[in-house]
Short mmCIF file of C-alpha atoms in Angstrom, two decimals:
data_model
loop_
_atom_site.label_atom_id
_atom_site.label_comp_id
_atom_site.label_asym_id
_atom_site.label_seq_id
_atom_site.Cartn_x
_atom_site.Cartn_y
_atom_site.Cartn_z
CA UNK A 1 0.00 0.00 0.00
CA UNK A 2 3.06 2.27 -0.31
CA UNK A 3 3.49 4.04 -3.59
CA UNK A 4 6.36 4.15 -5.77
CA UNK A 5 8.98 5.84 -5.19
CA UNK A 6 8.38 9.38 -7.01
CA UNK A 7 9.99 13.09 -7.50
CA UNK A 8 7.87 15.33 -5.80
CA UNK A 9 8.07 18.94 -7.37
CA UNK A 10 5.66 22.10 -5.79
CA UNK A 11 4.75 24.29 -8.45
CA UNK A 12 4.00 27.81 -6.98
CA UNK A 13 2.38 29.27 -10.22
CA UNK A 14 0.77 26.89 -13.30
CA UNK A 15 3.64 28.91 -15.22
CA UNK A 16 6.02 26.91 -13.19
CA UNK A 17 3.98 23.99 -13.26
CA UNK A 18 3.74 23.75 -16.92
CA UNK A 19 7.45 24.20 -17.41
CA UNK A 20 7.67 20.66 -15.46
CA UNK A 21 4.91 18.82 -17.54
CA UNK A 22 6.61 20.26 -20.86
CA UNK A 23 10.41 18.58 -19.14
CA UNK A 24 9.05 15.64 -17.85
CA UNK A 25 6.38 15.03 -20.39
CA UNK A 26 4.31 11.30 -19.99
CA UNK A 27 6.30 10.99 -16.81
CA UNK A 28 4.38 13.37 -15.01
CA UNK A 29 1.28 13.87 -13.01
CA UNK A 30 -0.28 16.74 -11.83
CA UNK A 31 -0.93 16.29 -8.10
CA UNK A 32 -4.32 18.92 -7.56
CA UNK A 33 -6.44 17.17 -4.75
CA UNK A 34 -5.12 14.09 -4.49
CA UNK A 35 -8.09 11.90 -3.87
CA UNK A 36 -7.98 9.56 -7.06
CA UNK A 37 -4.49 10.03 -7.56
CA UNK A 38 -3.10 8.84 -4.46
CA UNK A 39 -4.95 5.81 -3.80
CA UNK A 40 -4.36 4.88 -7.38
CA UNK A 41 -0.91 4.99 -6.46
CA UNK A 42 -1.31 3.41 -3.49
CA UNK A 43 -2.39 0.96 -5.47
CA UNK A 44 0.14 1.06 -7.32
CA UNK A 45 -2.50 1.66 -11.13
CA UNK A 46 -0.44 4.81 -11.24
CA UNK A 47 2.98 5.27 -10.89
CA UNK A 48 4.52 8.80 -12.24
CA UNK A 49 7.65 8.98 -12.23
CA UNK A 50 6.92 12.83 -11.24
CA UNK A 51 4.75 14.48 -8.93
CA UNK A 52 4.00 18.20 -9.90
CA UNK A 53 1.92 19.49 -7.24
CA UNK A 54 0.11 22.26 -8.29
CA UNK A 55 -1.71 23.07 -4.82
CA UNK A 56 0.76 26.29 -3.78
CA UNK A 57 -0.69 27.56 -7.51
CA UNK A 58 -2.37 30.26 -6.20
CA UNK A 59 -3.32 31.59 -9.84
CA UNK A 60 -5.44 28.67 -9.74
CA UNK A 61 -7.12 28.88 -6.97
CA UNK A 62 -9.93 30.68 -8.60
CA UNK A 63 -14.18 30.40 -8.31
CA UNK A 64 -15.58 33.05 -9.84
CA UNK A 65 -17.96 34.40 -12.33
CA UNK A 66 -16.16 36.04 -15.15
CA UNK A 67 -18.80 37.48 -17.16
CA UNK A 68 -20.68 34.78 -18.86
CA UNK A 69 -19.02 32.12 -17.21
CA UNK A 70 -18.46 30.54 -14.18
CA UNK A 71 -14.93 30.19 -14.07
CA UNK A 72 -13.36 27.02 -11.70
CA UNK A 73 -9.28 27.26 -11.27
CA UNK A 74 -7.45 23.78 -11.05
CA UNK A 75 -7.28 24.03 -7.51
CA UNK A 76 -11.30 25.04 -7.07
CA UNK A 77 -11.95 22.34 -4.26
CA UNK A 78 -15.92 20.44 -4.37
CA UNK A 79 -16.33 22.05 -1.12
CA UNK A 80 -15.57 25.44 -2.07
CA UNK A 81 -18.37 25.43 -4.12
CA UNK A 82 -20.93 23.89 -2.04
CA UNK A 83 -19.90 26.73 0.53
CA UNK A 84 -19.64 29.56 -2.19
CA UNK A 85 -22.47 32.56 -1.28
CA UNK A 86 -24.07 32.75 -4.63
CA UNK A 87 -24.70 28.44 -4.81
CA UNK A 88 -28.44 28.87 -3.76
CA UNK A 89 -28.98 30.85 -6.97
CA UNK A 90 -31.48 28.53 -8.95
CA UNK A 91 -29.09 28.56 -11.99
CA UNK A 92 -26.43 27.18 -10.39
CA UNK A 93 -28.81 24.30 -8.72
CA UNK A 94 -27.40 21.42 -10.81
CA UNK A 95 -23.82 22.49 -9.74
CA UNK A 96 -24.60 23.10 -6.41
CA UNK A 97 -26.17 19.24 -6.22
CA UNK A 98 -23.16 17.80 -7.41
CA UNK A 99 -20.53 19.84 -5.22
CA UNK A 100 -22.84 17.98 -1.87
CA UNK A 101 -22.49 14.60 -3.25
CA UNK A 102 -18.86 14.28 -4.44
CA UNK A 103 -17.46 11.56 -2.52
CA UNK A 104 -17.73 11.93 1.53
CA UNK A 105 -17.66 15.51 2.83
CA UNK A 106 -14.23 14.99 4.02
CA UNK A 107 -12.58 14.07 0.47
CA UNK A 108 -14.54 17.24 -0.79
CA UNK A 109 -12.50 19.37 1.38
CA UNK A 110 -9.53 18.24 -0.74
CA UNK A 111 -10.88 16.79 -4.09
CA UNK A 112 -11.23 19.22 -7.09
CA UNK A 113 -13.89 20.05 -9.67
CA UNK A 114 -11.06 19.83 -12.67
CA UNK A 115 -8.95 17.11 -10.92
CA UNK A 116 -12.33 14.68 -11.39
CA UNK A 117 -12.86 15.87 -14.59
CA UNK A 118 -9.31 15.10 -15.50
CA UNK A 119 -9.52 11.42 -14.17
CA UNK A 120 -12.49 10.78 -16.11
CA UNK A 121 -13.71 8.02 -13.80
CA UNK A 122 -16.79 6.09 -15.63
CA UNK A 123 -18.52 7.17 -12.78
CA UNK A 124 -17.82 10.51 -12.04
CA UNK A 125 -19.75 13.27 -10.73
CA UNK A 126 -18.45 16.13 -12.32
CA UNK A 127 -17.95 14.58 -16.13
CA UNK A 128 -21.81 14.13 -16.31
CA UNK A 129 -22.89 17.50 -14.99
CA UNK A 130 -20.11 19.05 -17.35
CA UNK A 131 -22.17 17.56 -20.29
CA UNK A 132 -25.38 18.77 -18.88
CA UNK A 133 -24.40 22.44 -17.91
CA UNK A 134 -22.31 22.35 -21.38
CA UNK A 135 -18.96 23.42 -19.73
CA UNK A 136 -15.78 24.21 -21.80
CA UNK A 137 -12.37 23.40 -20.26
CA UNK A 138 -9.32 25.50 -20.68
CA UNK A 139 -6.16 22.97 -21.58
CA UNK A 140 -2.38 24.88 -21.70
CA UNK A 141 -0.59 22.85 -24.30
CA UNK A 142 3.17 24.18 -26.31
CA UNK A 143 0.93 26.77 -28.73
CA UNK A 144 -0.90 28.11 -25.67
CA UNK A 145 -4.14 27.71 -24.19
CA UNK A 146 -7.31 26.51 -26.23
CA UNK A 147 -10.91 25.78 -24.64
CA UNK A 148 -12.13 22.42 -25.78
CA UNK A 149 -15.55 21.15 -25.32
CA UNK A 150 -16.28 18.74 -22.52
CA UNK A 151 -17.81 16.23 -25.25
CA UNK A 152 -14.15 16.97 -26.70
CA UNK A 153 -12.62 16.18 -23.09
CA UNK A 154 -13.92 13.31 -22.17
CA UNK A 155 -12.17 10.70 -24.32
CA UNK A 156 -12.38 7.85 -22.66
CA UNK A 157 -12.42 5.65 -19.48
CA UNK A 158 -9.93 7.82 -17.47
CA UNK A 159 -8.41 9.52 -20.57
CA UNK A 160 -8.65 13.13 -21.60
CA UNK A 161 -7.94 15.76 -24.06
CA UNK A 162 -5.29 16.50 -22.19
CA UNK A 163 -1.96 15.33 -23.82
CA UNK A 164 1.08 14.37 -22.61
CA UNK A 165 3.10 17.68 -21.54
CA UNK A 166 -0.45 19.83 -20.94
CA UNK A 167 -2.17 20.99 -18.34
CA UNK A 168 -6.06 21.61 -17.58
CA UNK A 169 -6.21 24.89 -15.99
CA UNK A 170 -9.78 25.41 -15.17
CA UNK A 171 -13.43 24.99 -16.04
CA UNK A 172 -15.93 27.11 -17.74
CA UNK A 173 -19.35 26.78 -16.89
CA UNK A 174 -21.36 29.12 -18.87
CA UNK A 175 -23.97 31.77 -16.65
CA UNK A 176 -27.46 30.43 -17.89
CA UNK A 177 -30.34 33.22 -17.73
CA UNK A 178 -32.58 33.28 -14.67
CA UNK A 179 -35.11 30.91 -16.05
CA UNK A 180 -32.18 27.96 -16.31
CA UNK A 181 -32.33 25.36 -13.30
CA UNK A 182 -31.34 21.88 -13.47
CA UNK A 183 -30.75 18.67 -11.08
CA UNK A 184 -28.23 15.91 -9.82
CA UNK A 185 -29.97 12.19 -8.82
CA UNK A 186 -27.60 10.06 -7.64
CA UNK A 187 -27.95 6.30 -6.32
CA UNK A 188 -24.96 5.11 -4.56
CA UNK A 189 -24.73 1.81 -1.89
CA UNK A 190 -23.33 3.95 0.63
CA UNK A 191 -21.79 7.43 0.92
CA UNK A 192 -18.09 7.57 -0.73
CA UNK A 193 -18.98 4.26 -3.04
CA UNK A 194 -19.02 4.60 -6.98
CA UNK A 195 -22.51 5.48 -8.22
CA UNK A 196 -24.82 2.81 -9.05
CA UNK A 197 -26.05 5.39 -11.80
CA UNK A 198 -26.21 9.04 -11.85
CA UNK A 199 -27.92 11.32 -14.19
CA UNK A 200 -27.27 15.34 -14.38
CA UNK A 201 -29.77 18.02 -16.68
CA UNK A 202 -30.44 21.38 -16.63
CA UNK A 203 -33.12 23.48 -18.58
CA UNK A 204 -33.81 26.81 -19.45
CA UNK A 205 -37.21 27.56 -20.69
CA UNK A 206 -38.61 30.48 -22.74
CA UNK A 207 -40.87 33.17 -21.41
CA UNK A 208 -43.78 31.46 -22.67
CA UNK A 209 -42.86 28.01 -20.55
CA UNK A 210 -41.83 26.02 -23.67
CA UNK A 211 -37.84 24.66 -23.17
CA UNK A 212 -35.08 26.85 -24.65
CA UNK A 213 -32.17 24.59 -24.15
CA UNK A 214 -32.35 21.35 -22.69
CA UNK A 215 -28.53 18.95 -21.21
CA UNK A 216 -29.46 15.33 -20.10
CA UNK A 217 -26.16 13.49 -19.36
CA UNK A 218 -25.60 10.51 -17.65
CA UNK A 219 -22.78 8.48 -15.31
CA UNK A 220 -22.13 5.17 -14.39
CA UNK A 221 -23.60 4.61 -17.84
CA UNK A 222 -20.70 3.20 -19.96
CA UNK A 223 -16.83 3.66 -20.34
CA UNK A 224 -17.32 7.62 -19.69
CA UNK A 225 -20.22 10.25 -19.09
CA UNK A 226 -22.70 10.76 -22.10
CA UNK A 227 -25.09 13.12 -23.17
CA UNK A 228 -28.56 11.78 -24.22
CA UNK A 229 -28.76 13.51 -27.68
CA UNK A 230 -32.02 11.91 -27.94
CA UNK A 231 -33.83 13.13 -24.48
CA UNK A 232 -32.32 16.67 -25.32
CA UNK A 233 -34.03 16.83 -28.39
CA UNK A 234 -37.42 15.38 -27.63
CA UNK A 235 -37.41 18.27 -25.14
CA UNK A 236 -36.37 21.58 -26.83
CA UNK A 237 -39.22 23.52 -27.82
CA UNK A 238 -41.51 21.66 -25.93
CA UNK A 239 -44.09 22.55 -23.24
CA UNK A 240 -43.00 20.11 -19.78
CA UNK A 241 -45.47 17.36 -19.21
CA UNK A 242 -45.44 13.70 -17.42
CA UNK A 243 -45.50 12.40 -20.99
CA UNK A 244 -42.43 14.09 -22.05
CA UNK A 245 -40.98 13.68 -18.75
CA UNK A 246 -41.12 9.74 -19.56
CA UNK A 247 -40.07 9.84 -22.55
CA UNK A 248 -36.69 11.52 -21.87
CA UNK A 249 -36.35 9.19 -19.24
CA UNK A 250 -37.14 5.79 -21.74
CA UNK A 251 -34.60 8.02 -23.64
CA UNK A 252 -31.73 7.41 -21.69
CA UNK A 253 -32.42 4.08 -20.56
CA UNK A 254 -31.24 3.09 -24.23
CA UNK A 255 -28.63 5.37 -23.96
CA UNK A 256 -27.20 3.98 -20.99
CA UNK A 257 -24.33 1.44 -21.68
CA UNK A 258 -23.32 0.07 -18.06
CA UNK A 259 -21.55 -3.05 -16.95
CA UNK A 260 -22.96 -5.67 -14.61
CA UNK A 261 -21.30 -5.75 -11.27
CA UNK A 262 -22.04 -5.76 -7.31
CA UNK A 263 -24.25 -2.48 -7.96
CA UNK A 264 -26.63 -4.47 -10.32
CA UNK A 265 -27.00 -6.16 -13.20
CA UNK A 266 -27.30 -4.15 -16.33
CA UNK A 267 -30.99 -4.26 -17.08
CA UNK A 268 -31.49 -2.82 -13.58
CA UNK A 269 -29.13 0.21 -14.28
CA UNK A 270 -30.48 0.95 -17.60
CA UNK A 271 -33.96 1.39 -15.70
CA UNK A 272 -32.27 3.24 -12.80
CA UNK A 273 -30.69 6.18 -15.36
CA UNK A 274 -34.33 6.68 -16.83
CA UNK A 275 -35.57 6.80 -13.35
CA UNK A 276 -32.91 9.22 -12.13
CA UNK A 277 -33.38 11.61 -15.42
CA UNK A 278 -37.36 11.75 -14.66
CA UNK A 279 -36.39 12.31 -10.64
CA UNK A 280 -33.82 15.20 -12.26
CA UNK A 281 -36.12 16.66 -14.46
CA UNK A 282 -39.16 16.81 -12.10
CA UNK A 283 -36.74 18.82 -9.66
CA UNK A 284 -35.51 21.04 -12.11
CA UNK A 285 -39.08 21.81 -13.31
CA UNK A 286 -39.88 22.65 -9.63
CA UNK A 287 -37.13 24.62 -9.05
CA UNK A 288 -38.40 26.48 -11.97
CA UNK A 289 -42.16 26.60 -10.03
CA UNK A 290 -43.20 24.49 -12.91
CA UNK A 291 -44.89 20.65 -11.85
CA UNK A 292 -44.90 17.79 -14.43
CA UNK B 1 13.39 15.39 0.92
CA UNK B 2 13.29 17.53 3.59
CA UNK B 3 10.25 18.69 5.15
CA UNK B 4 9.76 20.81 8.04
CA UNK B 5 5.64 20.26 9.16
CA UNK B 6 4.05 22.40 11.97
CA UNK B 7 1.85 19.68 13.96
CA UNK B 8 0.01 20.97 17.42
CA UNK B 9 2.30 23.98 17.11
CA UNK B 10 5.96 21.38 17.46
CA UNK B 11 8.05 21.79 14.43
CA UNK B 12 8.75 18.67 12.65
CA UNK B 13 11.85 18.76 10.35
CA UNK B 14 12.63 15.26 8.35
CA UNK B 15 13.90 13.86 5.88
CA UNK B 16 11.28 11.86 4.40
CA UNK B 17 11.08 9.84 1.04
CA UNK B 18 8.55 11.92 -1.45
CA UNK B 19 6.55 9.13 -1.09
CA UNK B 20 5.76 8.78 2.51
CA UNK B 21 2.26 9.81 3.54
CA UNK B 22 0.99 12.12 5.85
CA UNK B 23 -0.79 9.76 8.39
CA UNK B 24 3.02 7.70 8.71
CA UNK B 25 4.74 11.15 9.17
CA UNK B 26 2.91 11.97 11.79
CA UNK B 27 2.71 8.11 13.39
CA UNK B 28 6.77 7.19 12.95
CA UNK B 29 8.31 10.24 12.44
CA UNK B 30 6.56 12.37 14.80
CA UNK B 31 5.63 9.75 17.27
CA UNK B 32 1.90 10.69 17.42
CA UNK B 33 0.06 7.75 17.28
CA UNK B 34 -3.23 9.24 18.19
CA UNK B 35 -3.80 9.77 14.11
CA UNK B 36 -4.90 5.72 13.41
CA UNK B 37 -4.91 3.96 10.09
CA UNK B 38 -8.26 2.20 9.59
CA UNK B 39 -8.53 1.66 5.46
CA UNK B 40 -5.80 3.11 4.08
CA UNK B 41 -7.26 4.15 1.20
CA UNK B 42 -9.47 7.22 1.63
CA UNK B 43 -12.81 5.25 2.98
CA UNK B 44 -12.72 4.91 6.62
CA UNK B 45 -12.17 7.99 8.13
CA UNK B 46 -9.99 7.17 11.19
CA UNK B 47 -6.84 8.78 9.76
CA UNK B 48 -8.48 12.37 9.65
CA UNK B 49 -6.22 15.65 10.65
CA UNK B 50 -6.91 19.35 10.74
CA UNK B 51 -4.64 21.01 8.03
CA UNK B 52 -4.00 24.68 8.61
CA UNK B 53 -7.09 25.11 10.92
CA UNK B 54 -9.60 25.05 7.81
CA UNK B 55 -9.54 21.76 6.12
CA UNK B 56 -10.24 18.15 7.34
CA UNK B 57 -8.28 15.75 5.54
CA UNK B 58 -7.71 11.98 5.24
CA UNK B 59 -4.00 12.06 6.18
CA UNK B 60 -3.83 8.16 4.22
CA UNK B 61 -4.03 10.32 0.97
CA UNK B 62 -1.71 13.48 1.49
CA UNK B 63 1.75 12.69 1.20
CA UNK B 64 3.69 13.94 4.22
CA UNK B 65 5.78 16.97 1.26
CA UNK B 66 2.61 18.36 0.72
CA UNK B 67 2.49 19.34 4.21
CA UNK B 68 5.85 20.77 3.85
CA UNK B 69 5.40 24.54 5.37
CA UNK B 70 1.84 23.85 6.88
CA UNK B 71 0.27 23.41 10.43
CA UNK B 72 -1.73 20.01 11.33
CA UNK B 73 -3.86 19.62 14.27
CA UNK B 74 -4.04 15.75 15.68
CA UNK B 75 -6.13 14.29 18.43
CA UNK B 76 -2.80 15.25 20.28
CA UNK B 77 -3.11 18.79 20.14
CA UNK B 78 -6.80 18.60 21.17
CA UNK B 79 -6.50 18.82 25.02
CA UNK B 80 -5.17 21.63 27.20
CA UNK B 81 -3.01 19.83 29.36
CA UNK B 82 -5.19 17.85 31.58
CA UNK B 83 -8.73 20.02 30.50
CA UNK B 84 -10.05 18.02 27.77
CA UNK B 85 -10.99 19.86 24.08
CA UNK B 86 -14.87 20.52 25.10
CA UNK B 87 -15.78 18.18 21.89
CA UNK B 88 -13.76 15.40 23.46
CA UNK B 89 -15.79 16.30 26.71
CA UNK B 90 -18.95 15.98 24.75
CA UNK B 91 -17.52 12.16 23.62
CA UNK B 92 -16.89 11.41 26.93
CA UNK B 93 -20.19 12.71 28.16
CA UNK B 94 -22.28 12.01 25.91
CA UNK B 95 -20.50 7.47 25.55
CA UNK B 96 -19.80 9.30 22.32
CA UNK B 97 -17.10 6.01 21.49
CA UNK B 98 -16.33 2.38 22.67
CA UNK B 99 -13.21 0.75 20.93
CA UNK B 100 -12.07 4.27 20.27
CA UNK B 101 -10.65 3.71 17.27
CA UNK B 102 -12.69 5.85 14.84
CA UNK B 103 -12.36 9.49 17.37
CA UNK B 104 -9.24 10.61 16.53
CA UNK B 105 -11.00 11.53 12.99
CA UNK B 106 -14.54 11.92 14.33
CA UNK B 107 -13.48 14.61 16.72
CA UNK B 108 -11.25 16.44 14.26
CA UNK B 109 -13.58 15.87 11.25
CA UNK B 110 -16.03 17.80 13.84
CA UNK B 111 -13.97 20.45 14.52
CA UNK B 112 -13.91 21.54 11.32
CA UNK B 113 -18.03 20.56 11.03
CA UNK B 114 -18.51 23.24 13.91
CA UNK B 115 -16.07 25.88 12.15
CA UNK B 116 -18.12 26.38 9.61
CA UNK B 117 -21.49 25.47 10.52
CA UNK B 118 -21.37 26.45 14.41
CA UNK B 119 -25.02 25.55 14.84
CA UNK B 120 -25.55 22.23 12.50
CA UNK B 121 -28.82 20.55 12.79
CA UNK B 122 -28.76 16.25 13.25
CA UNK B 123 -28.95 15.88 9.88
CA UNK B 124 -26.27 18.25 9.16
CA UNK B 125 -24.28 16.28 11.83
CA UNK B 126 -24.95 12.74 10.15
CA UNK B 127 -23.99 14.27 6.46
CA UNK B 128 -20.75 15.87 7.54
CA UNK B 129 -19.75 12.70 9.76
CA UNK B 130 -21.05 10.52 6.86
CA UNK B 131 -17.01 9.62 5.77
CA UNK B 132 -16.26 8.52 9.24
CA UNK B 133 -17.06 4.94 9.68
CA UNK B 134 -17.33 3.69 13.12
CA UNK B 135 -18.19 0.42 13.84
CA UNK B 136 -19.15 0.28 17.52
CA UNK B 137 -21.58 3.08 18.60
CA UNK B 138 -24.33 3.05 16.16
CA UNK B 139 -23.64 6.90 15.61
CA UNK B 140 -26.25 7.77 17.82
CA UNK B 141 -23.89 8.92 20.71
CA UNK B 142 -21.08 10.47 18.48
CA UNK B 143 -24.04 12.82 16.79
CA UNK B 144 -25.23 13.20 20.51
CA UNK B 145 -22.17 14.65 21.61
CA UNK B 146 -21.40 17.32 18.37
CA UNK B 147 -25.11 18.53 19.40
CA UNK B 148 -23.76 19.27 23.01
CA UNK B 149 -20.29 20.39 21.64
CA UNK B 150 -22.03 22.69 19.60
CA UNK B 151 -25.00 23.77 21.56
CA UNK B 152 -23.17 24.46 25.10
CA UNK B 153 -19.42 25.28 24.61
CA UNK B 154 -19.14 26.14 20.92
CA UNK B 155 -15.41 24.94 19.50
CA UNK B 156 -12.70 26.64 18.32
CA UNK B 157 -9.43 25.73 16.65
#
């Protein structure tokens, strides 16, 4: 349960941090939170060769909105959001669900929004509520920075657009108008266990009550997080009902790709992610003083 | 490497291997045994310490350099000499453990609990205790004693 034996390198800006991904190139890890990474290590699925702890980063220690964006620095821990004044705002409901749910509340002190993002777990949190919210994330690479979109991101089981040498420097999630709300329905065994499923939306509707814009994404649902394409476009335009409501949910039952394990057998979690994206939607819809 | 760590207001300097982890720094290097290893691997919760008075963290997954130039607060640094911490009061009051193996990390995952939500309701107790695993008490008495920790003597780091 010890890890490998490692070079351990604080970066006190992501300039400085950056210069040691460029040098030590597929030998490196970042180190942000910790709270894949080091267990991983532990053991032993990882084993960098270099640490580069970006933690002492303090230019990315940021949680902000920048104008039209929410803008979550490398270092951003979950529990920084779920503390963060402006949370209860309605439009930030989906994130605010997620950032309560991460893990245990003790690994959320530590764990961070991009550092989950980064590992890509099949059943992450953050990776399905990326999708939903339609978040960009910035990547450094040798001709600068670039924003690619999460759909971009997200590869693969616990591989990114990141390549080898680059750095993810923050998310982007984009400030949604006031009529934008959205949900996070988890099942999980126990608290701290990998989700069972997990589905993520968020919907803006138009003045006259119809949907605007409409993200459905799910986890635990196949080798990464995916967006139902299908329940998102059964929805835009239309006016919330229980019908629809179902029908996004059937939606992303055949969407949903899992694996059988100790969690359930696969027909059970394809029926699990439609129930969770009704559950998700039916919240969102209330949080928008609309019942369906 | 060298690293020079702060814990219950003792400087530690050692040289440490990069990879040596937070919860053995403190247990072998330090000689504070209070910190106890229950998983290993980020589940359990026993292994919790205070890092610079505002995070709780599972010291199984921080290696020891990333402490390097920061203050931890162990079960060790909770009492004032023979005057117990008033949350360790509360256990004891309140049967708030039996094997005792879990408190180190209950009472310091509290701490921090209390710090920023100084009047928590039950359920706001059983959330922010829900990574500590004990396996003795039930929880009842360990959510029992944060309520009186919190509703007569109020905590401070």
């Amino acid at each position: 349960m010890i890890p490998a034996a490692f070079t351990y390198l604080r970066a006190h800006t992501s300039d400085e941090a950056f210069a040691h991904l460029q040098q030590y190139g597929a030998e490196a890890r970042v180190l942000a939170g910790g709270q894949s990474l080091i267990p991983a290590m532990r053991f032993r699925l990882a084993r960098p060769a270099v640490l580069v702890d970006i933690n002492a980063s303090s230019d990315l220690n940021v949680l902000r909105v920048n104008g039209n964006a929410l803008a979550v620095g490398a270092i951003a821990r979950d529990s920084d959001i779920e503390r963060a004044p402006w949370i209860t705002d309605r439009r930030w409901s989906l994130i605010r669900d997620v950032s309560r749910v991460v893990a245990d509340p003790v690994v959320r002190q530590m764990g961070t929004v991009v550092g989950s993002l980064c590992h890509n777990d099949p059943a992450g949190d953050w990776t399905a509520a990326s999708l939903a919210a339609r978040a960009e994330v910035t990547v450094r690479g040798k001709d600068g920075a670039r924003d690619v979109k999460i759909d971009d991101f997200l590869v693969d089981s616990f591989t990114t657009a990141v390549g080898e040498g680059e750095m993810a420097l923050g998310v982007h999630f984009p400030v949604a108008d006031d009529r934008t709300a959205g949900a996070y329905q988890k099942v999980e065994r126990k608290v701290g266990d990998f989700a069972t499923a997990a589905a993520a939306v968020q919907l803006s509707l138009n003045a006259d009550g119809t949907i605007r814009e409409a993200g459905v994404a799910l986890s635990a649902a196949g080798p990464c997080a995916v967006r139902v394409d299908e329940a998102e476009q059964m929805l835009r335009g239309q006016r919330p009902s229980a019908e629809l409501i179902r029908a996004a949910g059937d939606a992303a039952s055949r969407r949903s790709a899992p694996q059988a394990d100790l969690r359930g057998s696969v027909e059970y979690k394809k029926n699990l992610a439609g129930v969770l994206v009704v559950r998700a939607l039916r919240q969102a819809l209330s949080r928008l003083g609309v019942q369906a | 490497m060298k690293v020079n760590v702060t814990v219950n207001g003792v400087a530690y300097e050692r040289e440490v291997e990069a990879r040596t982890l937070l919860a053995y720094f403190l247990r072998e290097e330090c000689g504070l045994t209070g910190t106890h290893v229950g998983c290993d691997t980020s589940s359990c919760g026993c292994c919790v310490v205070v890092l610079d008075s505002d995070k709780a963290v599972k010291s199984c997954s921080m290696f020891a350099a990333q402490a390097d130039g920061h203050q931890v607060l162990t079960v060790e640094g909770l009492a004032n000499g023979g005057t117990l911490h008033p949350l360790q009061q509360a256990f004891w009051d309140q049967h708030g453990l039996q094997c005792g193996y879990c408190t180190p990390g209950m009472l310091l995952t509290s701490i921090i609990l209390l710090k920023h939500n100084p009047n928590p309701s039950e359920s706001d107790i059983r959330e922010g205790l829900a990574g500590n695993l004990c396996r003795c008490t039930g929880y009842q008495n360990i959510v029992k004693a944060v309520q009186q920790a919190a509703g007569t003597l109020g905590v401070q780091v």
